[in-house]
Short mmCIF file of C-alpha atoms and ligand atoms in Angstrom, two decimals:
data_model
loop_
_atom_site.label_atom_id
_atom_site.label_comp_id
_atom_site.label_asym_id
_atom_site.label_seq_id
_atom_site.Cartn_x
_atom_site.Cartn_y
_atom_site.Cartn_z
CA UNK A 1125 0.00 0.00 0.00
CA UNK A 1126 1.52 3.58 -1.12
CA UNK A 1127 1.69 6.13 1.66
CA UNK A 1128 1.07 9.96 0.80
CA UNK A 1129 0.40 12.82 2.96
CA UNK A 1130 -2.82 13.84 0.58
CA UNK A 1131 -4.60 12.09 -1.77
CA UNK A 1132 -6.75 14.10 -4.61
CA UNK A 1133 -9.62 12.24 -6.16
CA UNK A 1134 -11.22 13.91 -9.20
CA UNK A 1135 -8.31 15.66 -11.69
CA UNK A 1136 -10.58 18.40 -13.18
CA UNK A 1137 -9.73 21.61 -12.65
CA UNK A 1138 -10.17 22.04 -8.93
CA UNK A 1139 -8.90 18.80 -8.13
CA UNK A 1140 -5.84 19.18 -10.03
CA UNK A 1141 -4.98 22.86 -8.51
CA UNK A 1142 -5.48 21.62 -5.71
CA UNK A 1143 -2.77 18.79 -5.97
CA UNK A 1144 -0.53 21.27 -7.60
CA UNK A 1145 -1.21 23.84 -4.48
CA UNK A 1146 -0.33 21.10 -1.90
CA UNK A 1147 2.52 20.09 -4.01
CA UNK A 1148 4.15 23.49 -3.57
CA UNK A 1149 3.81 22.98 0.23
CA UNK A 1150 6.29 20.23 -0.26
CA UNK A 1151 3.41 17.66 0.46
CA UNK A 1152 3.72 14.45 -1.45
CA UNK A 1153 0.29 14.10 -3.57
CA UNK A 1154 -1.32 11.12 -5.11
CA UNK A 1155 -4.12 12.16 -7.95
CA UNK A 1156 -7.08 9.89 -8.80
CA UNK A 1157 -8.65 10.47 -11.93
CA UNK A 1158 -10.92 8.03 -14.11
CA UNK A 1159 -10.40 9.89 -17.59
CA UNK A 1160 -7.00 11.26 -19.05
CA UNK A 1161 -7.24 14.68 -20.33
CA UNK A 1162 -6.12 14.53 -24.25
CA UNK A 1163 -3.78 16.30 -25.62
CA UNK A 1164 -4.14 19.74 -27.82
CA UNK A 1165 -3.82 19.72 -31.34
CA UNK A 1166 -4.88 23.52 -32.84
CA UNK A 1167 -6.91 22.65 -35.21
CA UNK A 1168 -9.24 20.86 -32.78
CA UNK A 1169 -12.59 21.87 -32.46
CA UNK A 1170 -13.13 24.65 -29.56
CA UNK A 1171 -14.77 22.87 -26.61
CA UNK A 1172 -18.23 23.31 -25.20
CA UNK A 1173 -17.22 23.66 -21.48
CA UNK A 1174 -15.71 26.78 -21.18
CA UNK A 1175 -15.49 29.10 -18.22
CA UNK A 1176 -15.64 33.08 -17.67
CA UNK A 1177 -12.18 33.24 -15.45
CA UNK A 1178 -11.85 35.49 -13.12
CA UNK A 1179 -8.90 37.43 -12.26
CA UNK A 1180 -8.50 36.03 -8.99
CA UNK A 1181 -8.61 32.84 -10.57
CA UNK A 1182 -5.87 33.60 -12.64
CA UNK A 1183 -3.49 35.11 -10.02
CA UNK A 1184 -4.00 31.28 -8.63
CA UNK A 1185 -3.20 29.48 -12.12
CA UNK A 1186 -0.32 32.42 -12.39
CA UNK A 1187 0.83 31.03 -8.73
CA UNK A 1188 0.85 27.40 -10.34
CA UNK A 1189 2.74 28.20 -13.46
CA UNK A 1190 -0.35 26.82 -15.43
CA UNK A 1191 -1.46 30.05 -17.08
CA UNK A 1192 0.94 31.08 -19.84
CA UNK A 1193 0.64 27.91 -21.18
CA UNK A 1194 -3.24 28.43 -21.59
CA UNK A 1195 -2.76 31.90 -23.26
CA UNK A 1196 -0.22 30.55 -25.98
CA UNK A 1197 -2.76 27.89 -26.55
CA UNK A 1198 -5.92 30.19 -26.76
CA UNK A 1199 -8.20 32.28 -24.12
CA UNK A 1200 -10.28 34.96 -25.21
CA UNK A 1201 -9.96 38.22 -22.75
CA UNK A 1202 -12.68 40.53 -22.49
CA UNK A 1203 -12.52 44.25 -21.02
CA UNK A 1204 -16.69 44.77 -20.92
CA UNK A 1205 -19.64 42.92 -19.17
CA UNK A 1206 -23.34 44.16 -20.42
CA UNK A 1207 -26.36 43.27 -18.53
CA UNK A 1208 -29.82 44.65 -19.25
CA UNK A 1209 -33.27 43.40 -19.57
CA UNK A 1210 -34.93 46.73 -21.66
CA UNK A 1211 -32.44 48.48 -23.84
CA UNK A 1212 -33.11 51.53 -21.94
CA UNK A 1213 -31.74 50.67 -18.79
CA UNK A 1214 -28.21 48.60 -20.65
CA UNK A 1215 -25.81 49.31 -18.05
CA UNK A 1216 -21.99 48.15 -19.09
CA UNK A 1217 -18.80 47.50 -16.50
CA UNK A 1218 -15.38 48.19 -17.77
CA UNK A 1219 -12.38 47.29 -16.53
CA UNK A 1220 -10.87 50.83 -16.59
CA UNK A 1221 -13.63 51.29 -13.51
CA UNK A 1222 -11.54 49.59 -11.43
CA UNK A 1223 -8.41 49.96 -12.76
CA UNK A 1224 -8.06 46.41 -14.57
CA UNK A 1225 -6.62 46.02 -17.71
CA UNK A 1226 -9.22 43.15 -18.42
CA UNK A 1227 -12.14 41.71 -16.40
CA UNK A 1228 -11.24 38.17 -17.00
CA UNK A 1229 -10.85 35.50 -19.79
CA UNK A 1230 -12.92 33.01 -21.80
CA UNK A 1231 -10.94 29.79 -21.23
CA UNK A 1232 -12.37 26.40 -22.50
CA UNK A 1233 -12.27 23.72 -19.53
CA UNK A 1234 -10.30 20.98 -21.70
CA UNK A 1235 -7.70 23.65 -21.80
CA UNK A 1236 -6.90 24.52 -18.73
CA UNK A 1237 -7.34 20.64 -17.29
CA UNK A 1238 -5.19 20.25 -19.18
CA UNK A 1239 -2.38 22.80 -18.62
CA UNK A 1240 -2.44 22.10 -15.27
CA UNK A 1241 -1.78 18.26 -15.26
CA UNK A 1242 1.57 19.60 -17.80
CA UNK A 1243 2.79 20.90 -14.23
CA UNK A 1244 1.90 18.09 -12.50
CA UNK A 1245 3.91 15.65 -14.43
CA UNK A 1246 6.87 18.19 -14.05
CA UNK A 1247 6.50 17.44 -10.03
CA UNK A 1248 8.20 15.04 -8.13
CA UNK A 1249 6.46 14.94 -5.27
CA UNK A 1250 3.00 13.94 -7.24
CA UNK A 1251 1.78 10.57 -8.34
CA UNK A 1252 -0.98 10.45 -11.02
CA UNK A 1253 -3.27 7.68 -10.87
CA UNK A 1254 -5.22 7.69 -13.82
CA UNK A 1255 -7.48 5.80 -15.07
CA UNK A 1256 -8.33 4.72 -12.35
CA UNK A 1257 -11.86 4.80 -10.19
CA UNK A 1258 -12.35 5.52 -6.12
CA UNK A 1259 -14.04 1.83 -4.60
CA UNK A 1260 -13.73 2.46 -1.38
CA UNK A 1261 -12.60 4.99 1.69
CA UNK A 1262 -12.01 4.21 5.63
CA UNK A 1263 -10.43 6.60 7.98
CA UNK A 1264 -9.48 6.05 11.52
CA UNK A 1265 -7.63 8.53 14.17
CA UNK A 1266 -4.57 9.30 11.78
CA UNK A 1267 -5.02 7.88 7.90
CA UNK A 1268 -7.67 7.26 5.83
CA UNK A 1269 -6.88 4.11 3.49
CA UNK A 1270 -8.49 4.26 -0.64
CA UNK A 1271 -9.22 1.67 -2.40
CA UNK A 1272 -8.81 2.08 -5.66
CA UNK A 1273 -9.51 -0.30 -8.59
CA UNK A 1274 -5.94 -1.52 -9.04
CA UNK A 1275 -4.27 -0.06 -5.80
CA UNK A 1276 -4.47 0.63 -2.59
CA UNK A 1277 -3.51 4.40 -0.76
CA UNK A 1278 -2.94 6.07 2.33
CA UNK A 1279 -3.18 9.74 3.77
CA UNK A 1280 -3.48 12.12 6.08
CA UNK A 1281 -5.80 14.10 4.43
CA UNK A 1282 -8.35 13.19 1.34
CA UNK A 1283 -9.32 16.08 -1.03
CA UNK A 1284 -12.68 15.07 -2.11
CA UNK A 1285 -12.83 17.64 -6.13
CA UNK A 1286 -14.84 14.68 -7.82
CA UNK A 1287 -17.85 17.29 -9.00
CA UNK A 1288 -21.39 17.66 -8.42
CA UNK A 1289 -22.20 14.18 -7.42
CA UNK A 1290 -19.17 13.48 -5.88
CA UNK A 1291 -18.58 9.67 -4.74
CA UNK A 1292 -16.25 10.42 -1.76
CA UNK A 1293 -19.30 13.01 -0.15
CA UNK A 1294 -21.25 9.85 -0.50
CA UNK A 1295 -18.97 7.32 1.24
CA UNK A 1296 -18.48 9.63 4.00
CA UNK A 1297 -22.01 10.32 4.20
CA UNK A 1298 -22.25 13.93 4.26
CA UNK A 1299 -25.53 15.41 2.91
CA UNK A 1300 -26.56 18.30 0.77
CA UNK A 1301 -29.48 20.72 0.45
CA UNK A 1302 -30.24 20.91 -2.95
CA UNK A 1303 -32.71 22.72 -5.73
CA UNK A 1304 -33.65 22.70 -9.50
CA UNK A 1305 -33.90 25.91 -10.84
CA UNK A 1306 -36.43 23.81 -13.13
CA UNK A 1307 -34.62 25.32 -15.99
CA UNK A 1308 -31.70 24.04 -18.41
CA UNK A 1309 -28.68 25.90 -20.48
CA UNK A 1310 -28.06 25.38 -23.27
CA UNK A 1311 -24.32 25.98 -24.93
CA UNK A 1312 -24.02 26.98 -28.68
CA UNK A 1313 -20.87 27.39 -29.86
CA UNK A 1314 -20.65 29.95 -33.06
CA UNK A 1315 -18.92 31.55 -35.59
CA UNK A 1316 -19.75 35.18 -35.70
CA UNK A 1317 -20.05 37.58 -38.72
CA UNK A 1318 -18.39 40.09 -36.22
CA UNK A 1319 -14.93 40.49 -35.61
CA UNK A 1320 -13.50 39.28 -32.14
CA UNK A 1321 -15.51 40.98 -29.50
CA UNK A 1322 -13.60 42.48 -26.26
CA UNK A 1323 -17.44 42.14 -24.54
CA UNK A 1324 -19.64 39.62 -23.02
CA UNK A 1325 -22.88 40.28 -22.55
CA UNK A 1326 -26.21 38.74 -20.91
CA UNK A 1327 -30.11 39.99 -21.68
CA UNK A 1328 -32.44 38.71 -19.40
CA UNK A 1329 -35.71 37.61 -21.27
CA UNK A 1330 -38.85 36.26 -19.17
CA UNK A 1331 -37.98 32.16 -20.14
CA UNK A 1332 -34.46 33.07 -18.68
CA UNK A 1333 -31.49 34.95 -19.76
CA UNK A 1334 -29.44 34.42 -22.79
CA UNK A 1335 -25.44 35.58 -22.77
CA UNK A 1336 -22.54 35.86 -25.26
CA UNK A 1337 -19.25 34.77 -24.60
CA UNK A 1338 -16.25 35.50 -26.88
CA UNK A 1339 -13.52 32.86 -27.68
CA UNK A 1340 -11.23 32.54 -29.66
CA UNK A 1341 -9.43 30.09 -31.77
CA UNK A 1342 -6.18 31.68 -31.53
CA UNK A 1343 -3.44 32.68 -28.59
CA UNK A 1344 -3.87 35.87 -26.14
CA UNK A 1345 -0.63 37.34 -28.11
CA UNK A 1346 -1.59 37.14 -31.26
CA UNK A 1347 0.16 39.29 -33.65
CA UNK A 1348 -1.52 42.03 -35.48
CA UNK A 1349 -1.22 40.64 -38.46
CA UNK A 1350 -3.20 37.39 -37.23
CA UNK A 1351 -5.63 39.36 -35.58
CA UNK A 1352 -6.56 41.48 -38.34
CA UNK A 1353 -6.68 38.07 -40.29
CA UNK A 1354 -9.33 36.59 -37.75
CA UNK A 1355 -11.05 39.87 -37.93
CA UNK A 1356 -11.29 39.76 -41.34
CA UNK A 1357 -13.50 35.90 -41.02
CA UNK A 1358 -15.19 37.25 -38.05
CA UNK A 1359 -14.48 35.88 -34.65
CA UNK A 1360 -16.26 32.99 -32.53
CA UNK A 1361 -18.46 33.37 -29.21
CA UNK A 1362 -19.99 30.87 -27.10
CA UNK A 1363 -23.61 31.33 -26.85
CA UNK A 1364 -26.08 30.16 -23.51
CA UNK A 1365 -29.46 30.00 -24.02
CA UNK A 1366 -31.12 29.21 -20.12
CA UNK A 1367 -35.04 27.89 -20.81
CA UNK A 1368 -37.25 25.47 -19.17
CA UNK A 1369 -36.35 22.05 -19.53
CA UNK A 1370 -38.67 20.96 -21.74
CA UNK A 1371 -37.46 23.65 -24.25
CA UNK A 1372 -33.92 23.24 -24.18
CA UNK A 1373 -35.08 19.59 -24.86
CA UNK A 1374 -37.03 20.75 -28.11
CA UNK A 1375 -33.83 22.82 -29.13
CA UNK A 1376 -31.20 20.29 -28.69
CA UNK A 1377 -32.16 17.90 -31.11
CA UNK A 1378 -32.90 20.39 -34.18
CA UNK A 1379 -30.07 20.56 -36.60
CA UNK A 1380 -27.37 23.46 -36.43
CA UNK A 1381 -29.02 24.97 -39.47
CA UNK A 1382 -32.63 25.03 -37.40
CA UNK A 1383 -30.94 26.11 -34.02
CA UNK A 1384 -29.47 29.22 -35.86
CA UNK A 1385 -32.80 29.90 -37.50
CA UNK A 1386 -33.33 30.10 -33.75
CA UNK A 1387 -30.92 31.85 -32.23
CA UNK A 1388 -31.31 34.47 -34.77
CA UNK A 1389 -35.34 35.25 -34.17
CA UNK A 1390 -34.60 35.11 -29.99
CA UNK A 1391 -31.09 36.15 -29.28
CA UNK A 1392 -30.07 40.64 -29.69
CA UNK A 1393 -29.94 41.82 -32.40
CA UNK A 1394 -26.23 42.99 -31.23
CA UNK A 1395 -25.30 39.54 -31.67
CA UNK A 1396 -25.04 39.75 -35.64
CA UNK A 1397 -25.25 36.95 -37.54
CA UNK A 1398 -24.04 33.44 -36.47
CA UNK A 1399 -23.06 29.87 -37.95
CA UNK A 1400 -24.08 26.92 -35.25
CA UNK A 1401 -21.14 24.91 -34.31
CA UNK A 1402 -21.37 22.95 -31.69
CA UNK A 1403 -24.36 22.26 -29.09
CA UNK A 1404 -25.24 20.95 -25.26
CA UNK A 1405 -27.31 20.88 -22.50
CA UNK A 1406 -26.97 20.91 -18.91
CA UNK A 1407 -29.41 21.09 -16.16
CA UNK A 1408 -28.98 23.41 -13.69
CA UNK A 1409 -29.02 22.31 -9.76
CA UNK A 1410 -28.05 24.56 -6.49
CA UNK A 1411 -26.13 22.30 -3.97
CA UNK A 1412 -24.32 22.54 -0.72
CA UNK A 1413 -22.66 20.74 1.17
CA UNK A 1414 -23.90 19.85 4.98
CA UNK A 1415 -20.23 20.17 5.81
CA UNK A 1416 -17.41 20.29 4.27
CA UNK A 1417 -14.94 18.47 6.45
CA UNK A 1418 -15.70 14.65 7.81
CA UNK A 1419 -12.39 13.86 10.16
CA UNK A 1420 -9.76 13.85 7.48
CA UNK A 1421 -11.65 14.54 3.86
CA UNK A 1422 -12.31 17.85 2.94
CA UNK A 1423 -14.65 19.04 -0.13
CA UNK A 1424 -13.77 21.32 -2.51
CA UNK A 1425 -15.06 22.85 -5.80
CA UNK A 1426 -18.43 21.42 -7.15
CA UNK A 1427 -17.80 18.27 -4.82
CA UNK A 1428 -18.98 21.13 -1.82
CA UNK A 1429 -21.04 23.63 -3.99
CA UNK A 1430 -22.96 24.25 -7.04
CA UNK A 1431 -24.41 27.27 -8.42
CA UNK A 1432 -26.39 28.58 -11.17
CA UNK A 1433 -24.08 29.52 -13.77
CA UNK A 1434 -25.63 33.04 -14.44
CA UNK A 1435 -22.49 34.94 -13.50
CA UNK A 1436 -20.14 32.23 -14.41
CA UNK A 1437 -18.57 31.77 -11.05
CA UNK A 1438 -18.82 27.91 -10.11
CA UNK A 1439 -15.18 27.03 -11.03
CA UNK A 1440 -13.59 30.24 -9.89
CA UNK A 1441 -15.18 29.32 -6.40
CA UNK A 1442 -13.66 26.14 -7.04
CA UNK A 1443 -10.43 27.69 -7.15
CA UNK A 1444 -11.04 29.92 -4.31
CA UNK A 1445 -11.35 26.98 -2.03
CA UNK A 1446 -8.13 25.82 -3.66
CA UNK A 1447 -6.28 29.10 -2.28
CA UNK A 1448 -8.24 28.62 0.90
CA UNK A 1449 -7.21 25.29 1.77
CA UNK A 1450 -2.98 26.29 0.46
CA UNK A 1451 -3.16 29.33 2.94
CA UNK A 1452 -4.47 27.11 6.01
CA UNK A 1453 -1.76 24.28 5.37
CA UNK A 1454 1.16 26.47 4.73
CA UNK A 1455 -0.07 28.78 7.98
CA UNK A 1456 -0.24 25.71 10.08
CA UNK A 1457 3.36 24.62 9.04
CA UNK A 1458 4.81 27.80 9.36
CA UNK A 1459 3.70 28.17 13.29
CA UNK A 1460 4.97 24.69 13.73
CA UNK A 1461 1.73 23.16 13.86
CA UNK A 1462 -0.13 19.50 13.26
CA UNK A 1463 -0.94 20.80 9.56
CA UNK A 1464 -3.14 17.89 9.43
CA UNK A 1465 -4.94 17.92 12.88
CA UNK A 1466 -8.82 17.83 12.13
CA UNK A 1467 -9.04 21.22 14.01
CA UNK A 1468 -6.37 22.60 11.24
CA UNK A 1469 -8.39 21.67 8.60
CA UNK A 1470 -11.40 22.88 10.10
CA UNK A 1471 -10.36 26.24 9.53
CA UNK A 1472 -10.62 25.91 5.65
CA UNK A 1473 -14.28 25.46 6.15
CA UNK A 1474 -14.61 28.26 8.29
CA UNK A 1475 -12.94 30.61 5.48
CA UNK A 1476 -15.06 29.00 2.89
CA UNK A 1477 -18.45 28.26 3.91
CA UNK A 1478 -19.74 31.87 3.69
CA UNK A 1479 -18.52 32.96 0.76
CA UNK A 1480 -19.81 29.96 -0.98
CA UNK A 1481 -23.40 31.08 0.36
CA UNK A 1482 -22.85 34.42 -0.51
CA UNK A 1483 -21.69 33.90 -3.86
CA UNK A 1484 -25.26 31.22 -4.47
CA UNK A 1485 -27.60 33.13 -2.49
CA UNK A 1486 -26.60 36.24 -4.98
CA UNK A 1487 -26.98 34.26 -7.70
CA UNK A 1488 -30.42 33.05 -6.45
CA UNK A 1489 -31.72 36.66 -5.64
CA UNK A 1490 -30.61 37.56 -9.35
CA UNK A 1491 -32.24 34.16 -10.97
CA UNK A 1492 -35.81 35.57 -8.90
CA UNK A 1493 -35.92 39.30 -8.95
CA UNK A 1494 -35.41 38.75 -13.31
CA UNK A 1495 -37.67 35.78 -13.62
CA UNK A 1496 -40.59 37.21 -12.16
CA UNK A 1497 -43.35 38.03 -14.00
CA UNK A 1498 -45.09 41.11 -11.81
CA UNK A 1499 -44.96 44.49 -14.30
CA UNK A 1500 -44.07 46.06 -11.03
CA UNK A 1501 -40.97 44.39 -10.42
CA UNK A 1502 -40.23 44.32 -13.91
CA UNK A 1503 -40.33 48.32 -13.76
CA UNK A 1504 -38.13 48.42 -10.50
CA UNK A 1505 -35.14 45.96 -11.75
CA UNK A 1506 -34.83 48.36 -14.98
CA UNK A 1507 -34.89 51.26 -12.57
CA UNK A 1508 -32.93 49.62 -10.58
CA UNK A 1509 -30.13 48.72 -13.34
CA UNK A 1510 -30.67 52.18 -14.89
CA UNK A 1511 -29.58 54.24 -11.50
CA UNK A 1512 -26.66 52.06 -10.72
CA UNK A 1513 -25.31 52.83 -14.46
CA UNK A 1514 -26.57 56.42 -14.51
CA UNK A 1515 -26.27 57.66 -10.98
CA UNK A 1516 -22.61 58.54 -10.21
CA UNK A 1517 -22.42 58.35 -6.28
CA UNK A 1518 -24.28 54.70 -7.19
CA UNK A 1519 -21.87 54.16 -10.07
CA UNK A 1520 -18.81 54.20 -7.57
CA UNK A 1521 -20.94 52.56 -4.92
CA UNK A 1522 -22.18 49.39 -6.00
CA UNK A 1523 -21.19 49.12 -9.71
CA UNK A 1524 -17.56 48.88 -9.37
CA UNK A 1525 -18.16 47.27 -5.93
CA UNK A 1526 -20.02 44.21 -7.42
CA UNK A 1527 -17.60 44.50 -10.31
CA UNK A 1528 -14.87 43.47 -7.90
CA UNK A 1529 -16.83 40.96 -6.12
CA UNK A 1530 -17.42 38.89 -9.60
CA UNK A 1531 -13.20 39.76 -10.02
CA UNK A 1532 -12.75 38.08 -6.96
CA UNK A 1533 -10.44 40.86 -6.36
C1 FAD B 1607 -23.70 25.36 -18.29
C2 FAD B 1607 -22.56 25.66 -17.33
C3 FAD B 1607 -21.77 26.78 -17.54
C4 FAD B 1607 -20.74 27.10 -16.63
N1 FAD B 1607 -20.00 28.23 -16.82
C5 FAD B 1607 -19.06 28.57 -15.90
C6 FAD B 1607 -18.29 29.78 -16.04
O1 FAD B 1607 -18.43 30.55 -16.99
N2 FAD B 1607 -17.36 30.09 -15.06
C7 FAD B 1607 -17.20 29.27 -13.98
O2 FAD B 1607 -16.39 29.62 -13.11
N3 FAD B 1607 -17.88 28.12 -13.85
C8 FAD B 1607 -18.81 27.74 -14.77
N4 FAD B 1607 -19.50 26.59 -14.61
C9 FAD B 1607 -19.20 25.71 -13.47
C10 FAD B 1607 -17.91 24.91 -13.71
O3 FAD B 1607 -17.99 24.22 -14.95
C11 FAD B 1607 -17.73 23.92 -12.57
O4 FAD B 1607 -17.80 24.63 -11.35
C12 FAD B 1607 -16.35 23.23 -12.67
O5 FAD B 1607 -16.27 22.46 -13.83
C13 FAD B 1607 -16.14 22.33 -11.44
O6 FAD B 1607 -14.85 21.79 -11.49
P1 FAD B 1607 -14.46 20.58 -10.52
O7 FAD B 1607 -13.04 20.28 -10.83
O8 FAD B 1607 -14.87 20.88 -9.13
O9 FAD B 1607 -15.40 19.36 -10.98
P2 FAD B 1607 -15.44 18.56 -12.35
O10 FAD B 1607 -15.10 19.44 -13.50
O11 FAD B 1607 -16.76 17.89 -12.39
O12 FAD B 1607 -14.28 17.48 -12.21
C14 FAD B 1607 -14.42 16.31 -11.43
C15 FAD B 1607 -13.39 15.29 -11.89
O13 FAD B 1607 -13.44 14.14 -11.03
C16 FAD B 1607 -13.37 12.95 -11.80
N5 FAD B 1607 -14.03 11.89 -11.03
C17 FAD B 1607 -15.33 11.83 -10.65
N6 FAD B 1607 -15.56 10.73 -9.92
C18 FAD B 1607 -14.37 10.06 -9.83
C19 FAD B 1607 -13.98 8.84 -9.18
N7 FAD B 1607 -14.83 8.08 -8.48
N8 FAD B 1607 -12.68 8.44 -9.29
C20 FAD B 1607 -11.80 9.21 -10.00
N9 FAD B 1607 -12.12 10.37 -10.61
C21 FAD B 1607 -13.40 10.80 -10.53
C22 FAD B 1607 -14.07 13.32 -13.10
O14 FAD B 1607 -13.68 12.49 -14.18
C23 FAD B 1607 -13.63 14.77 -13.30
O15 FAD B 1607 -12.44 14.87 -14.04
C24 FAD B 1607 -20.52 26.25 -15.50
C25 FAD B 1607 -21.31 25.11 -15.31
C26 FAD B 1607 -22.32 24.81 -16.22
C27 FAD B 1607 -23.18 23.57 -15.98
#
């Protein structure tokens, strides 16, 4: 049986920060993952999953030496964020509000999987285990022991980043509260008759909102004469469309031709015209965690928390825990403590929990106040969204408040 001092299960994105976080600690770090990211060719198609990073998130991936490589692959950055229900009351955040050169960057999942497991094969002090499937976990006063398909591991501490319906939360038994926002998003990937945008924008409609995100096929540092070249085809965006089920059902089976026919009577007319790419659903579900600690396993990213996807935060929270959990280790050894005494660990909990809840409850206040139906309240959330964008002691106030918030910074 191999002996580490933390063992990762689940090699996505949180799970493998997370290894590579402990790893800098000088920890020694066994990853479990069941699928091997593959490797990038540039001509491949861009992926579905993608994710609105935020610059906080990207401080962390900076920390981990896993960035640079995702920018000379391809990101898409984006300086603007529009939000509006009526055209009236658009109200637009800019980075120059609070001094940013850029608010964050389109990055598709695949990618940046995949950039971080580079780093982790360039560590020493990490194992990979992959493929390979969690069977079965036991803890007692010091270790928990993992059985794995074809091995068999020890730790003092078990990071549970498996996702949303993580198998280690179930073997220890710790519950969730959980809710369907009885709606679905859809993901449309698309070619745009507009050059790159530096923007990304969401209208709320009554079935839901529906957002643009830009991407793009090239690096951050292009050079000018490639960008003018992409410029010149028009650039690429991905598109989500949130509905009820039942119509995100209807629109995932219709061809890409149909979809666009689509897209093009329901979506802005800021969005141009579009070529369908790529499509996908995915239902949308709020859970929590009971807890996020049992003895020795912690939860972290979706494993501990899901959100709706409105503001594109779930896997920057993810990554929040990640710098969370670093910061409580690395204390803990620097004041010459037990780093992985439950009480230790406890305290990663304590600096997450909150801003978990935060972070959904927001998200769930938003998802109401714009789905309901009242004329009223419809009039009050454009006067609302028109006074923080017109109103300068507002403007200051919340706007470049929340703006930082959804920066992380
Ligand atoms: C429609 C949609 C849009 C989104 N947009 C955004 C966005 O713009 N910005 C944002 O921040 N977030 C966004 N999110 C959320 C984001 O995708 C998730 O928060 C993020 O993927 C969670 O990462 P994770 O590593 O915690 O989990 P996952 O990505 O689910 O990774 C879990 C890993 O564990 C592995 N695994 C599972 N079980 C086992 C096992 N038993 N043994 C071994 N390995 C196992 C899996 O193979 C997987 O690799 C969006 C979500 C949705 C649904």
């Amino acid at each position: 049986m191999k002996n580490f001092d933390c063992v990762v299960v689940g090699g996505g994105m949180v799970g493998a920060a997370s290894a590579l976080a402990l790893a800098q600690l000088g920890l020694t770090v066994a990853l479990v993952e069941q699928y091997e990211p593959k490797s990038f060719e540039k001509e491949q198609k861009l992926d579905l999953r993608v994710s609105a990073i935020s610059l906080a998130s990207q401080y962390l991936l900076e920390q981990l030496s896993a960035w640079s490589q995702v920018m000379k692959w391809r990101a898409c950055s984006y300086k603007r964020l529009g939000v509006w229900e009526q055209e009236y009351a658009y109200t637009e955040f800019n980075a120059n509000d609070i001094e940013q050169s850029h608010l964050g960057h389109i990055v598709e999942n695949r990618l940046l999987q995949l950039s971080l497991w580079e780093q982790i094969n360039l560590q020493n002090n990490i194992e990979v285990f992959c493929p390979e499937r969690l069977i079965s976990l036991s803890q007692n006063t010091d270790k928990a022991t993992l059985v794995l398909e074809n091995s068999s591991l020890m730790a003092k501490l078990v990071i549970a980043a498996d996702g949303a319906n993580s198998h280690v939360r179930q073997l220890v038994n710790i519950g969730i509260t959980s809710w369907d926002y009885q709606q679905s998003a859809m993901l449309i990937n698309v070619k745009t008759q507009q050059p790159q945008q530096d923007i990304t924008w969401q209208q709320y409609l009554p079935t839901g909102p529906v957002a643009f995100l830009p991407l793009s096929k090239s690096s951050v540092s292009v050079s000018v004469e490639n960008s003018l070249e992409q410029s010149e085809q028009g650039g690429y965006a991905s598109l989500v469309w949130y509905h009820q089920r039942d119509e995100i059902k209807r629109l995932s089976v219709l061809s890409n031709q149909k979809l666009q026919q689509e897209v093009l009577a329901v979506f802005p007319k800021r969005l141009g015209g579009v070529e369908v790419l790529d499509k996908g659903a995915f239902p949308l579900t709020r859970r929590h965690a009971n807890t996020y600690q049992k003895n020795r396993v912690l939860l972290l990213g979706d494993a501990a928390h899901t959100i709706n996807p409105m503001a594109g935060q779930g896997v920057n929270l993810g990554f929040k825990d990640v710098k969370a959990l670093q910061t409580v280790i690395s204390n803990a050894i620097a004041h010459g403590e037990c780093w992985h005494e439950e009480n230790v660990l406890a305290r990663y909990e304590m600096m997450r929990r909150k801003d978990n809840l935060l972070m959904q409850s927001t998200m769930d206040v938003l998802y109401h106040a714009f789905s309901h139906p009242s004329p009223l309240i419809k009039t009050l959330r454009n006067a609302s969204l028109l006074a923080v964008s017109k109103v300068p002691v507002l403007n200051s106030a919340i706007k470049n408040k929340a703006l930082a918030y959804a920066c992380g910074i």
